[in-house]
mmCIF file of C-alpha atoms and ligand atoms in Angstrom:
data_model
loop_
_atom_site.group_PDB
_atom_site.id
_atom_site.type_symbol
_atom_site.label_atom_id
_atom_site.label_comp_id
_atom_site.label_asym_id
_atom_site.label_seq_id
_atom_site.Cartn_x
_atom_site.Cartn_y
_atom_site.Cartn_z
ATOM 1 C CA MET A 1 -1.293 12.544 28.605
ATOM 2 C CA THR A 2 -1.343 10.466 25.047
ATOM 3 C CA ALA A 3 -3.652 11.436 22.394
ATOM 4 C CA PRO A 4 -6.332 9.034 21.328
ATOM 5 C CA ARG A 5 -6.346 7.180 18.005
ATOM 6 C CA PRO A 6 -9.590 8.388 15.713
ATOM 7 C CA SER A 7 -9.740 4.929 14.120
ATOM 8 C CA PRO A 8 -8.518 1.892 15.407
ATOM 9 C CA ALA A 9 -8.466 0.365 11.933
ATOM 10 C CA MET A 10 -7.386 3.060 9.770
ATOM 11 C CA GLN A 11 -3.534 2.754 8.056
ATOM 12 C CA VAL A 12 -1.896 5.228 6.425
ATOM 13 C CA PRO A 13 1.547 4.103 4.945
ATOM 14 C CA LEU A 14 3.931 7.138 3.669
ATOM 15 C CA LEU A 15 3.825 5.146 0.837
ATOM 16 C CA ASP A 16 2.661 2.585 -0.833
ATOM 17 C CA LEU A 17 4.056 1.309 -4.259
ATOM 18 C CA LYS A 18 1.501 -1.774 -4.495
ATOM 19 C CA PRO A 19 -1.449 -0.223 -6.091
ATOM 20 C CA GLN A 20 0.566 1.578 -8.917
ATOM 21 C CA TYR A 21 2.032 -1.906 -10.285
ATOM 22 C CA ARG A 22 -0.957 -3.796 -9.370
ATOM 23 C CA ALA A 23 -2.944 -1.084 -12.364
ATOM 24 C CA LEU A 24 -0.226 -1.631 -14.648
ATOM 25 C CA LYS A 25 1.108 -4.919 -13.977
ATOM 26 C CA SER A 26 -0.064 -6.662 -17.543
ATOM 27 C CA GLU A 27 1.869 -4.172 -19.540
ATOM 28 C CA ILE A 28 4.763 -4.097 -17.249
ATOM 29 C CA ASP A 29 5.078 -8.136 -16.614
ATOM 30 C CA ALA A 30 5.079 -8.022 -20.795
ATOM 31 C CA ALA A 31 7.765 -5.391 -21.169
ATOM 32 C CA ILE A 32 9.863 -7.076 -18.539
ATOM 33 C CA GLU A 33 9.340 -10.380 -20.612
ATOM 34 C CA ARG A 34 10.552 -8.780 -23.735
ATOM 35 C CA VAL A 35 13.673 -7.959 -22.251
ATOM 36 C CA CYS A 36 14.504 -11.353 -20.938
ATOM 37 C CA ASP A 37 13.424 -12.504 -24.303
ATOM 38 C CA SER A 38 15.852 -9.933 -25.954
ATOM 39 C CA GLN A 39 18.698 -11.168 -23.517
ATOM 40 C CA ALA A 40 20.041 -7.250 -24.378
ATOM 41 C CA PHE A 41 20.705 -5.801 -21.238
ATOM 42 C CA THR A 42 22.363 -2.577 -21.387
ATOM 43 C CA LEU A 43 22.041 -0.054 -23.338
ATOM 44 C CA GLY A 44 19.320 -1.271 -25.586
ATOM 45 C CA PRO A 45 15.893 -0.067 -26.824
ATOM 46 C CA ALA A 46 14.416 0.837 -24.179
ATOM 47 C CA VAL A 47 16.939 2.687 -23.006
ATOM 48 C CA LYS A 48 16.836 4.858 -26.194
ATOM 49 C CA GLU A 49 13.321 5.373 -26.446
ATOM 50 C CA LEU A 50 13.658 6.186 -22.672
ATOM 51 C CA GLU A 51 15.786 8.841 -22.711
ATOM 52 C CA ALA A 52 14.153 10.269 -25.644
ATOM 53 C CA ALA A 53 10.841 10.696 -23.610
ATOM 54 C CA VAL A 54 11.837 12.013 -20.405
ATOM 55 C CA ALA A 55 14.863 14.563 -22.381
ATOM 56 C CA ALA A 56 11.596 15.990 -24.049
ATOM 57 C CA TYR A 57 9.147 15.702 -21.117
ATOM 58 C CA SER A 58 12.065 17.533 -19.112
ATOM 59 C CA GLY A 59 12.387 20.525 -22.182
ATOM 60 C CA CYS A 60 15.742 19.124 -23.320
ATOM 61 C CA THR A 61 17.029 17.401 -25.948
ATOM 62 C CA HIS A 62 19.186 14.987 -24.950
ATOM 63 C CA GLY A 63 18.818 12.165 -22.363
ATOM 64 C CA ILE A 64 21.640 9.775 -20.848
ATOM 65 C CA GLY A 65 20.186 7.335 -19.143
ATOM 66 C CA MET A 66 22.310 6.441 -15.743
ATOM 67 C CA SER A 67 22.952 4.337 -13.193
ATOM 68 C CA SER A 68 21.245 6.265 -10.251
ATOM 69 C CA GLY A 69 20.194 9.527 -9.402
ATOM 70 C CA THR A 70 23.618 9.482 -6.989
ATOM 71 C CA ASP A 71 25.495 8.450 -10.412
ATOM 72 C CA ALA A 72 23.597 10.961 -12.624
ATOM 73 C CA LEU A 73 25.020 14.092 -10.359
ATOM 74 C CA LEU A 74 28.934 12.523 -10.253
ATOM 75 C CA ALA A 75 29.091 12.273 -13.745
ATOM 76 C CA ALA A 76 27.509 15.950 -14.351
ATOM 77 C CA LEU A 77 30.746 16.767 -12.202
ATOM 78 C CA MET A 78 32.994 14.577 -14.048
ATOM 79 C CA ALA A 79 31.634 15.639 -17.466
ATOM 80 C CA LEU A 80 32.125 19.365 -16.518
ATOM 81 C CA ASP A 81 35.600 18.337 -15.508
ATOM 82 C CA ILE A 82 35.028 19.739 -11.701
ATOM 83 C CA GLY A 83 37.738 18.074 -9.408
ATOM 84 C CA ALA A 84 40.390 18.719 -6.831
ATOM 85 C CA GLY A 85 40.612 22.637 -6.225
ATOM 86 C CA ASP A 86 37.461 23.194 -7.257
ATOM 87 C CA ALA A 87 33.968 24.310 -5.399
ATOM 88 C CA VAL A 88 30.791 23.911 -5.843
ATOM 89 C CA ILE A 89 27.662 25.997 -4.511
ATOM 90 C CA THR A 90 25.319 24.112 -3.111
ATOM 91 C CA SER A 91 22.340 23.683 -0.084
ATOM 92 C CA PRO A 92 22.850 22.188 2.702
ATOM 93 C CA TYR A 93 18.958 20.775 3.455
ATOM 94 C CA THR A 94 19.219 18.028 0.851
ATOM 95 C CA PHE A 95 19.632 14.072 0.630
ATOM 96 C CA PHE A 96 23.052 13.326 1.143
ATOM 97 C CA ALA A 97 24.099 12.422 -2.397
ATOM 98 C CA THR A 98 24.083 16.134 -3.588
ATOM 99 C CA ALA A 99 27.433 17.287 -1.600
ATOM 100 C CA GLY A 100 28.397 13.436 -1.774
ATOM 101 C CA THR A 101 29.052 13.638 -4.793
ATOM 102 C CA ILE A 102 31.146 17.035 -4.624
ATOM 103 C CA ALA A 103 33.453 15.304 -2.721
ATOM 104 C CA ARG A 104 33.529 12.023 -4.281
ATOM 105 C CA ALA A 105 34.464 14.221 -7.563
ATOM 106 C CA GLY A 106 37.877 15.737 -5.631
ATOM 107 C CA ALA A 107 35.728 18.767 -4.962
ATOM 108 C CA ARG A 108 34.648 21.251 -2.378
ATOM 109 C CA SER A 109 30.692 22.096 -1.273
ATOM 110 C CA LEU A 110 30.476 25.458 -0.333
ATOM 111 C CA PHE A 111 27.309 25.606 1.740
ATOM 112 C CA VAL A 112 24.937 28.552 1.165
ATOM 113 C CA ASP A 113 21.756 28.629 3.697
ATOM 114 C CA ILE A 114 18.192 27.912 2.436
ATOM 115 C CA ASP A 115 15.031 30.166 1.969
ATOM 116 C CA PRO A 116 13.156 29.197 5.047
ATOM 117 C CA ALA A 117 9.668 29.713 2.800
ATOM 118 C CA THR A 118 10.558 27.440 0.229
ATOM 119 C CA PHE A 119 13.615 25.223 1.726
ATOM 120 C CA ASN A 120 15.071 25.517 -1.551
ATOM 121 C CA LEU A 121 18.852 27.678 -1.967
ATOM 122 C CA SER A 122 18.425 31.272 -1.035
ATOM 123 C CA PRO A 123 19.593 33.251 -4.212
ATOM 124 C CA ALA A 124 20.465 36.042 -1.848
ATOM 125 C CA GLY A 125 23.015 33.858 -0.194
ATOM 126 C CA VAL A 126 24.558 32.722 -3.409
ATOM 127 C CA GLU A 127 25.029 36.117 -3.889
ATOM 128 C CA ARG A 128 26.478 37.220 -0.717
ATOM 129 C CA LEU A 129 29.108 34.760 -0.722
ATOM 130 C CA LEU A 130 29.784 35.510 -4.278
ATOM 131 C CA ARG A 131 30.192 39.303 -3.817
ATOM 132 C CA GLU A 132 31.650 39.217 -0.268
ATOM 133 C CA ASP A 133 33.529 35.880 -0.093
ATOM 134 C CA CYS A 134 34.892 35.531 -3.382
ATOM 135 C CA GLU A 135 37.592 37.367 -5.735
ATOM 136 C CA ARG A 136 38.664 37.163 -8.996
ATOM 137 C CA GLN A 137 41.831 36.137 -9.750
ATOM 138 C CA GLY A 138 43.036 36.172 -13.549
ATOM 139 C CA GLY A 139 40.121 34.675 -15.428
ATOM 140 C CA ARG A 140 39.015 32.521 -12.032
ATOM 141 C CA LEU A 141 36.881 33.321 -9.542
ATOM 142 C CA VAL A 142 38.845 32.113 -5.928
ATOM 143 C CA HIS A 143 36.894 31.754 -2.843
ATOM 144 C CA ARG A 144 38.694 33.411 -0.425
ATOM 145 C CA ALA A 145 38.617 31.263 2.825
ATOM 146 C CA THR A 146 39.542 28.023 1.505
ATOM 147 C CA GLY A 147 41.370 29.092 -1.714
ATOM 148 C CA THR A 148 39.231 26.643 -3.897
ATOM 149 C CA VAL A 149 37.849 27.641 -7.701
ATOM 150 C CA VAL A 150 34.547 28.427 -7.620
ATOM 151 C CA ARG A 151 33.328 26.200 -10.807
ATOM 152 C CA ALA A 152 29.458 25.383 -10.310
ATOM 153 C CA LEU A 153 26.222 26.069 -8.831
ATOM 154 C CA MET A 154 24.207 22.856 -7.706
ATOM 155 C CA PRO A 155 20.368 24.125 -6.882
ATOM 156 C CA VAL A 156 18.031 21.294 -5.664
ATOM 157 C CA HIS A 157 14.535 20.990 -6.463
ATOM 158 C CA LEU A 158 13.467 20.052 -3.126
ATOM 159 C CA TYR A 159 10.529 18.411 -2.360
ATOM 160 C CA GLY A 160 9.188 18.471 -5.921
ATOM 161 C CA GLN A 161 9.053 22.183 -6.268
ATOM 162 C CA MET A 162 12.003 24.500 -8.144
ATOM 163 C CA ALA A 163 14.873 26.751 -6.559
ATOM 164 C CA ASP A 164 14.272 30.142 -7.797
ATOM 165 C CA MET A 165 16.413 29.672 -11.121
ATOM 166 C CA THR A 166 16.139 33.372 -12.472
ATOM 167 C CA PRO A 167 18.371 35.340 -9.928
ATOM 168 C CA LEU A 168 20.421 31.651 -9.689
ATOM 169 C CA MET A 169 21.004 32.072 -13.609
ATOM 170 C CA ALA A 170 22.058 35.641 -13.635
ATOM 171 C CA LEU A 171 24.614 34.972 -11.098
ATOM 172 C CA ALA A 172 25.710 32.040 -13.014
ATOM 173 C CA ARG A 173 26.214 34.056 -16.169
ATOM 174 C CA GLU A 174 27.615 36.877 -14.131
ATOM 175 C CA PHE A 175 30.166 35.103 -12.383
ATOM 176 C CA GLY A 176 31.140 32.143 -14.947
ATOM 177 C CA LEU A 177 29.395 29.416 -13.332
ATOM 178 C CA ARG A 178 27.974 26.013 -14.188
ATOM 179 C CA VAL A 179 24.875 25.214 -13.559
ATOM 180 C CA ILE A 180 23.789 21.261 -12.218
ATOM 181 C CA GLU A 181 20.164 20.678 -11.209
ATOM 182 C CA ASP A 182 19.427 18.308 -8.711
ATOM 183 C CA ALA A 183 16.108 17.466 -9.549
ATOM 184 C CA ALA A 184 15.859 13.922 -8.494
ATOM 185 C CA GLN A 185 12.985 14.675 -6.523
ATOM 186 C CA ALA A 186 11.364 17.291 -9.143
ATOM 187 C CA ILE A 187 10.827 15.596 -12.414
ATOM 188 C CA GLY A 188 8.172 17.722 -14.440
ATOM 189 C CA SER A 189 7.796 20.875 -12.102
ATOM 190 C CA ALA A 190 8.047 24.003 -13.648
ATOM 191 C CA ASP A 191 8.691 27.757 -12.607
ATOM 192 C CA GLY A 192 6.412 30.769 -12.806
ATOM 193 C CA GLU A 193 7.463 31.149 -16.054
ATOM 194 C CA GLY A 194 6.419 27.580 -17.662
ATOM 195 C CA ARG A 195 10.172 26.075 -17.544
ATOM 196 C CA ARG A 196 10.589 22.570 -16.807
ATOM 197 C CA ALA A 197 12.970 21.217 -13.865
ATOM 198 C CA CYS A 198 16.153 20.234 -16.131
ATOM 199 C CA SER A 199 15.407 22.873 -18.908
ATOM 200 C CA ILE A 200 17.697 26.011 -17.275
ATOM 201 C CA GLY A 201 20.858 25.091 -16.215
ATOM 202 C CA ASP A 202 23.849 23.342 -18.266
ATOM 203 C CA ILE A 203 22.578 19.514 -16.970
ATOM 204 C CA GLY A 204 19.422 18.337 -15.152
ATOM 205 C CA CYS A 205 19.984 15.563 -13.165
ATOM 206 C CA LEU A 206 16.661 13.177 -12.203
ATOM 207 C CA SER A 207 16.719 9.947 -9.926
ATOM 208 C CA PHE A 208 14.483 7.094 -10.472
ATOM 209 C CA PHE A 209 14.815 5.459 -7.446
ATOM 210 C CA PRO A 210 11.352 3.669 -6.344
ATOM 211 C CA THR A 211 10.467 6.878 -4.189
ATOM 212 C CA LYS A 212 10.687 9.371 -6.700
ATOM 213 C CA ASN A 213 7.322 10.372 -8.444
ATOM 214 C CA LEU A 214 8.643 8.386 -11.477
ATOM 215 C CA GLY A 215 9.976 5.063 -9.874
ATOM 216 C CA ALA A 216 11.733 2.037 -11.210
ATOM 217 C CA PHE A 217 11.885 -1.172 -10.162
ATOM 218 C CA GLY A 218 15.174 -0.528 -8.310
ATOM 219 C CA ASP A 219 17.903 2.478 -9.082
ATOM 220 C CA ALA A 220 18.413 4.167 -12.140
ATOM 221 C CA GLY A 221 18.629 7.864 -13.251
ATOM 222 C CA MET A 222 18.988 10.086 -15.854
ATOM 223 C CA CYS A 223 21.367 13.412 -16.986
ATOM 224 C CA VAL A 224 19.381 15.582 -19.046
ATOM 225 C CA THR A 225 20.883 18.629 -21.273
ATOM 226 C CA ASN A 226 20.006 21.050 -24.138
ATOM 227 C CA ASP A 227 23.861 21.006 -25.320
ATOM 228 C CA ALA A 228 25.529 18.775 -27.684
ATOM 229 C CA ALA A 229 28.722 18.705 -26.908
ATOM 230 C CA LEU A 230 27.656 17.721 -23.011
ATOM 231 C CA ALA A 231 25.609 15.129 -24.389
ATOM 232 C CA ALA A 232 28.348 13.552 -25.726
ATOM 233 C CA LYS A 233 30.542 13.587 -23.203
ATOM 234 C CA LEU A 234 28.314 12.580 -20.646
ATOM 235 C CA ALA A 235 27.804 9.442 -22.791
ATOM 236 C CA MET A 236 31.550 8.786 -22.616
ATOM 237 C CA VAL A 237 31.483 9.410 -19.183
ATOM 238 C CA ARG A 238 28.738 6.649 -18.505
ATOM 239 C CA VAL A 239 31.345 3.973 -19.727
ATOM 240 C CA HIS A 240 34.569 4.472 -18.261
ATOM 241 C CA GLY A 241 35.230 7.573 -20.937
ATOM 242 C CA MET A 242 35.282 5.297 -23.562
ATOM 243 C CA GLU A 243 35.342 6.220 -27.280
ATOM 244 C CA PRO A 244 35.749 3.964 -29.432
ATOM 245 C CA LYS A 245 35.353 0.552 -27.706
ATOM 246 C CA TYR A 246 38.892 -0.151 -25.307
ATOM 247 C CA TYR A 247 40.190 3.950 -26.358
ATOM 248 C CA HIS A 248 39.914 5.945 -23.429
ATOM 249 C CA GLN A 249 40.254 9.730 -23.595
ATOM 250 C CA ILE A 250 38.869 10.386 -20.314
ATOM 251 C CA ILE A 251 38.410 8.902 -16.901
ATOM 252 C CA GLY A 252 34.563 7.700 -16.290
ATOM 253 C CA GLY A 253 32.733 5.241 -14.546
ATOM 254 C CA ASN A 254 30.344 2.312 -15.066
ATOM 255 C CA PHE A 255 27.162 4.426 -14.857
ATOM 256 C CA ARG A 256 24.432 1.963 -17.156
ATOM 257 C CA ILE A 257 21.246 2.276 -16.657
ATOM 258 C CA ASP A 258 19.459 -1.176 -16.937
ATOM 259 C CA GLU A 259 17.364 -1.741 -19.902
ATOM 260 C CA LEU A 260 15.372 -4.025 -17.699
ATOM 261 C CA GLN A 261 14.615 -0.112 -16.061
ATOM 262 C CA ALA A 262 13.941 1.668 -18.668
ATOM 263 C CA ALA A 263 11.231 -0.757 -20.208
ATOM 264 C CA VAL A 264 9.556 -0.407 -16.778
ATOM 265 C CA LEU A 265 9.750 3.841 -16.651
ATOM 266 C CA VAL A 266 9.085 4.049 -20.511
ATOM 267 C CA ILE A 267 5.377 2.456 -19.518
ATOM 268 C CA LYS A 268 5.147 4.070 -15.957
ATOM 269 C CA LEU A 269 6.156 8.075 -17.852
ATOM 270 C CA ARG A 270 3.118 7.768 -20.033
ATOM 271 C CA HIS A 271 1.023 7.991 -16.579
ATOM 272 C CA LEU A 272 3.591 10.460 -14.362
ATOM 273 C CA ASP A 273 1.138 13.503 -15.291
ATOM 274 C CA ASP A 274 -1.479 11.562 -13.950
ATOM 275 C CA TRP A 275 0.257 10.761 -10.487
ATOM 276 C CA SER A 276 1.234 14.160 -10.202
ATOM 277 C CA ARG A 277 -1.936 15.313 -10.590
ATOM 278 C CA ALA A 278 -3.304 13.298 -8.148
ATOM 279 C CA ARG A 279 -0.418 14.515 -5.696
ATOM 280 C CA GLN A 280 -1.572 18.211 -6.683
ATOM 281 C CA GLU A 281 -5.277 17.227 -5.648
ATOM 282 C CA ASN A 282 -3.756 15.552 -2.453
ATOM 283 C CA ALA A 283 -2.150 18.171 -1.489
ATOM 284 C CA CYS A 284 -5.460 20.425 -2.432
ATOM 285 C CA PHE A 285 -7.072 18.317 -0.347
ATOM 286 C CA TYR A 286 -4.916 19.047 3.182
ATOM 287 C CA PHE A 287 -5.062 22.715 2.283
ATOM 288 C CA GLY A 288 -8.859 22.776 2.765
ATOM 289 C CA ALA A 289 -8.658 20.096 5.533
ATOM 290 C CA PHE A 290 -5.741 21.853 7.837
ATOM 291 C CA GLU A 291 -7.865 25.186 7.630
ATOM 292 C CA LYS A 292 -11.352 23.420 8.508
ATOM 293 C CA ALA A 293 -9.388 21.340 11.155
ATOM 294 C CA GLY A 294 -8.227 25.073 12.515
ATOM 295 C CA LEU A 295 -4.731 23.989 12.197
ATOM 296 C CA LYS A 296 -3.258 26.345 9.513
ATOM 297 C CA GLY A 297 -1.936 29.027 12.725
ATOM 298 C CA VAL A 298 -0.242 25.525 14.592
ATOM 299 C CA VAL A 299 1.706 23.791 11.603
ATOM 300 C CA THR A 300 2.933 25.307 8.442
ATOM 301 C CA LEU A 301 2.039 23.773 5.464
ATOM 302 C CA PRO A 302 4.564 23.798 1.915
ATOM 303 C CA PRO A 303 4.103 27.011 0.118
ATOM 304 C CA ALA A 304 2.774 26.461 -3.216
ATOM 305 C CA LEU A 305 4.135 29.434 -5.252
ATOM 306 C CA PRO A 306 1.808 30.715 -7.993
ATOM 307 C CA GLY A 307 1.810 30.161 -11.723
ATOM 308 C CA ALA A 308 4.484 27.514 -10.529
ATOM 309 C CA ARG A 309 4.004 23.749 -10.575
ATOM 310 C CA HIS A 310 4.688 21.661 -7.345
ATOM 311 C CA ILE A 311 4.636 17.836 -8.067
ATOM 312 C CA TYR A 312 4.775 17.372 -4.326
ATOM 313 C CA ASN A 313 7.498 14.446 -4.343
ATOM 314 C CA GLN A 314 7.072 14.929 -0.707
ATOM 315 C CA PHE A 315 4.162 17.159 1.564
ATOM 316 C CA VAL A 316 6.113 18.896 4.450
ATOM 317 C CA ILE A 317 4.907 20.401 7.077
ATOM 318 C CA ARG A 318 6.375 22.430 9.853
ATOM 319 C CA ALA A 319 5.365 21.450 12.887
ATOM 320 C CA PRO A 320 5.886 22.211 16.842
ATOM 321 C CA GLN A 321 6.632 19.247 19.027
ATOM 322 C CA ARG A 322 7.899 17.610 15.722
ATOM 323 C CA ASP A 323 8.956 14.321 16.984
ATOM 324 C CA ALA A 324 6.088 13.771 19.671
ATOM 325 C CA LEU A 325 3.483 14.670 16.638
ATOM 326 C CA LYS A 326 5.439 11.913 14.385
ATOM 327 C CA LYS A 327 5.720 8.928 17.209
ATOM 328 C CA HIS A 328 1.706 9.895 17.711
ATOM 329 C CA LEU A 329 0.976 9.525 13.902
ATOM 330 C CA GLY A 330 2.840 5.989 14.006
ATOM 331 C CA GLU A 331 0.592 5.206 16.747
ATOM 332 C CA CYS A 332 -2.332 6.206 14.581
ATOM 333 C CA GLY A 333 -0.976 4.093 11.971
ATOM 334 C CA VAL A 334 0.151 6.908 9.777
ATOM 335 C CA GLY A 335 3.511 6.883 8.518
ATOM 336 C CA SER A 336 5.803 10.091 8.483
ATOM 337 C CA GLU A 337 9.582 11.032 7.592
ATOM 338 C CA ILE A 338 11.979 13.924 8.589
ATOM 339 C CA TYR A 339 13.400 14.690 5.384
ATOM 340 C CA TYR A 340 16.129 15.318 6.651
ATOM 341 C CA PRO A 341 16.771 15.259 10.439
ATOM 342 C CA VAL A 342 20.710 16.624 10.263
ATOM 343 C CA PRO A 343 21.495 18.941 7.723
ATOM 344 C CA LEU A 344 24.595 18.190 5.234
ATOM 345 C CA HIS A 345 26.840 20.548 6.869
ATOM 346 C CA ARG A 346 26.679 18.976 10.282
ATOM 347 C CA GLN A 347 27.358 15.328 8.985
ATOM 348 C CA GLU A 348 30.094 13.252 10.630
ATOM 349 C CA CYS A 349 31.391 12.797 7.240
ATOM 350 C CA PHE A 350 31.792 16.406 6.347
ATOM 351 C CA ALA A 351 33.744 17.798 9.760
ATOM 352 C CA GLN A 352 36.216 18.699 7.844
ATOM 353 C CA LEU A 353 34.945 21.164 5.577
ATOM 354 C CA GLY A 354 34.734 22.945 9.166
ATOM 355 C CA TYR A 355 31.084 24.615 9.489
ATOM 356 C CA ALA A 356 30.094 24.848 13.472
ATOM 357 C CA ALA A 357 26.506 24.588 14.889
ATOM 358 C CA GLY A 358 24.494 27.720 13.237
ATOM 359 C CA ALA A 359 26.455 28.196 10.130
ATOM 360 C CA PHE A 360 23.121 27.733 8.803
ATOM 361 C CA PRO A 361 20.064 28.608 10.722
ATOM 362 C CA GLU A 362 17.425 28.100 8.530
ATOM 363 C CA SER A 363 18.349 24.830 7.490
ATOM 364 C CA GLU A 364 18.801 24.108 10.707
ATOM 365 C CA ARG A 365 15.351 25.165 12.007
ATOM 366 C CA ALA A 366 14.074 23.209 9.357
ATOM 367 C CA ALA A 367 15.960 19.714 10.077
ATOM 368 C CA ALA A 368 14.366 20.505 13.643
ATOM 369 C CA GLU A 369 10.546 21.020 12.532
ATOM 370 C CA THR A 370 9.761 19.571 9.134
ATOM 371 C CA LEU A 371 7.818 16.643 8.759
ATOM 372 C CA ALA A 372 6.658 14.886 5.310
ATOM 373 C CA LEU A 373 2.768 13.411 5.290
ATOM 374 C CA PRO A 374 1.388 9.984 3.013
ATOM 375 C CA ILE A 375 0.770 12.253 -0.524
ATOM 376 C CA PHE A 376 1.069 9.545 -2.759
ATOM 377 C CA PRO A 377 -1.709 9.565 -5.733
ATOM 378 C CA GLU A 378 -3.473 6.443 -4.875
ATOM 379 C CA LEU A 379 -4.657 7.872 -1.011
ATOM 380 C CA SER A 380 -8.100 7.954 -0.316
ATOM 381 C CA ARG A 381 -9.873 11.270 0.910
ATOM 382 C CA GLU A 382 -10.804 9.361 4.110
ATOM 383 C CA GLN A 383 -7.156 8.586 4.581
ATOM 384 C CA LEU A 384 -5.786 12.406 3.852
ATOM 385 C CA GLN A 385 -8.945 13.493 6.065
ATOM 386 C CA TYR A 386 -7.689 10.804 8.631
ATOM 387 C CA VAL A 387 -4.171 12.003 8.929
ATOM 388 C CA VAL A 388 -5.604 15.459 9.325
ATOM 389 C CA ASP A 389 -7.478 14.387 12.295
ATOM 390 C CA CYS A 390 -5.048 12.568 14.221
ATOM 391 C CA ILE A 391 -2.906 15.980 13.910
ATOM 392 C CA ARG A 392 -5.577 17.804 15.036
ATOM 393 C CA LEU A 393 -6.413 15.464 18.355
ATOM 394 C CA PHE A 394 -2.523 15.435 18.946
ATOM 395 C CA TYR A 395 -2.581 19.626 19.108
ATOM 396 C CA ALA A 396 -5.646 19.209 21.119
ATOM 397 C CA HIS A 397 -4.040 17.273 23.921
ATOM 398 C CA HIS A 398 -0.583 19.300 23.446
ATOM 399 C CA ALA A 399 -2.017 22.681 23.423
HETATM 400 C C1 PLP B 401 16.982 10.662 -4.511
HETATM 401 C C2 PLP B 401 18.190 11.706 -4.432
HETATM 402 C C3 PLP B 401 19.189 12.204 -4.848
HETATM 403 C C4 PLP B 401 19.679 10.744 -5.277
HETATM 404 O O1 PLP B 401 18.848 9.982 -5.785
HETATM 405 P P1 PLP B 401 19.588 8.180 -6.096
HETATM 406 O O2 PLP B 401 18.375 7.846 -7.215
HETATM 407 O O3 PLP B 401 18.953 7.834 -4.886
HETATM 408 O O4 PLP B 401 20.819 8.030 -6.120
HETATM 409 C C5 PLP B 401 19.902 12.913 -4.969
HETATM 410 N N1 PLP B 401 19.654 14.331 -4.779
HETATM 411 C C6 PLP B 401 18.237 14.506 -4.372
HETATM 412 C C7 PLP B 401 18.037 15.242 -3.724
HETATM 413 C C8 PLP B 401 17.542 13.119 -3.903
HETATM 414 O O5 PLP B 401 16.489 13.387 -3.780
#
């Protein structure tokens, strides 16, 4: 039996960027026109302004604009000289770029399962891998089964909530590992101690892909750091390792951010706190509405850690009969998405890493159960309530 649709007219997309643009159109169009008039398209004044502003926003002293979040991760690995024979510990439950860049740098991903409560890298799992599966040989930490040298930790702040950085940093310090924070989904999030995403590890990586909380008009990203020497190296990696012009000290890439993207982002950054607050208010509304609908024992709502700042890039629930629910929501005019249906250790392209099905049960369970619901700032209360009503009707018919 299919559940009915509560209102034939209502539509709730997963994300609609048009209202945000409409509100800032004159300002943004003028900024784009200024770049066009200047015909200075790379690493101009808007890039410098954005780098300073995003670094400050993230509690860092240096920002190095990059062509995407993916390129920010790759540049960070290159700047830390992580390559062939090296390994990086990370989560298998994340967007592909996290492990894709580790492989492209020539290194190997050592996956560790997530904490089911937060979807983020489990510090206990990392500790187990470091203490039980690795050994010191000379000054190096070797992963016994693969013979790789463990060089870094790459925690991901998934969905807009920070990974548990205090124990992860303690382990990194004890074992001499560098830390790259994948904060692509988490600009401006903070942990229970008030520390911003990107300000804790050696390098923080941000994405300005349009679906992130601070979205460009295309691809863009940034590395931020508190280490002046690393900042200089990242700036060099960004332009083919070139310093001075046509003298290449190291091998880098073309990872430049566009001046046009920076001009748009400088304007949008001024509104980011308002948008994050609106996302938090939407999440709050969902918490109340799910409770009133009697759904709290049915679906699992995302955890908000006490004292932490969750910026809700995604609002992700665990739902029984997830695929049927997603189909029902689609028929109701409600957008939803599965982030992510296949954990990275089960991706075809990583088959040679040799992880079997069942290797990371929490990541696999999350991949089977999670569903992201609309949470973008401009949603109305009526739209949010409609999403909950549709979910209530589904479970009333699928008890
Ligand atoms: C979006 C994203 C990236 C990559 O960012 P792009 O700008 O799309 O290249 C990396 N890691 C995570 C967790 C992401 O969500």
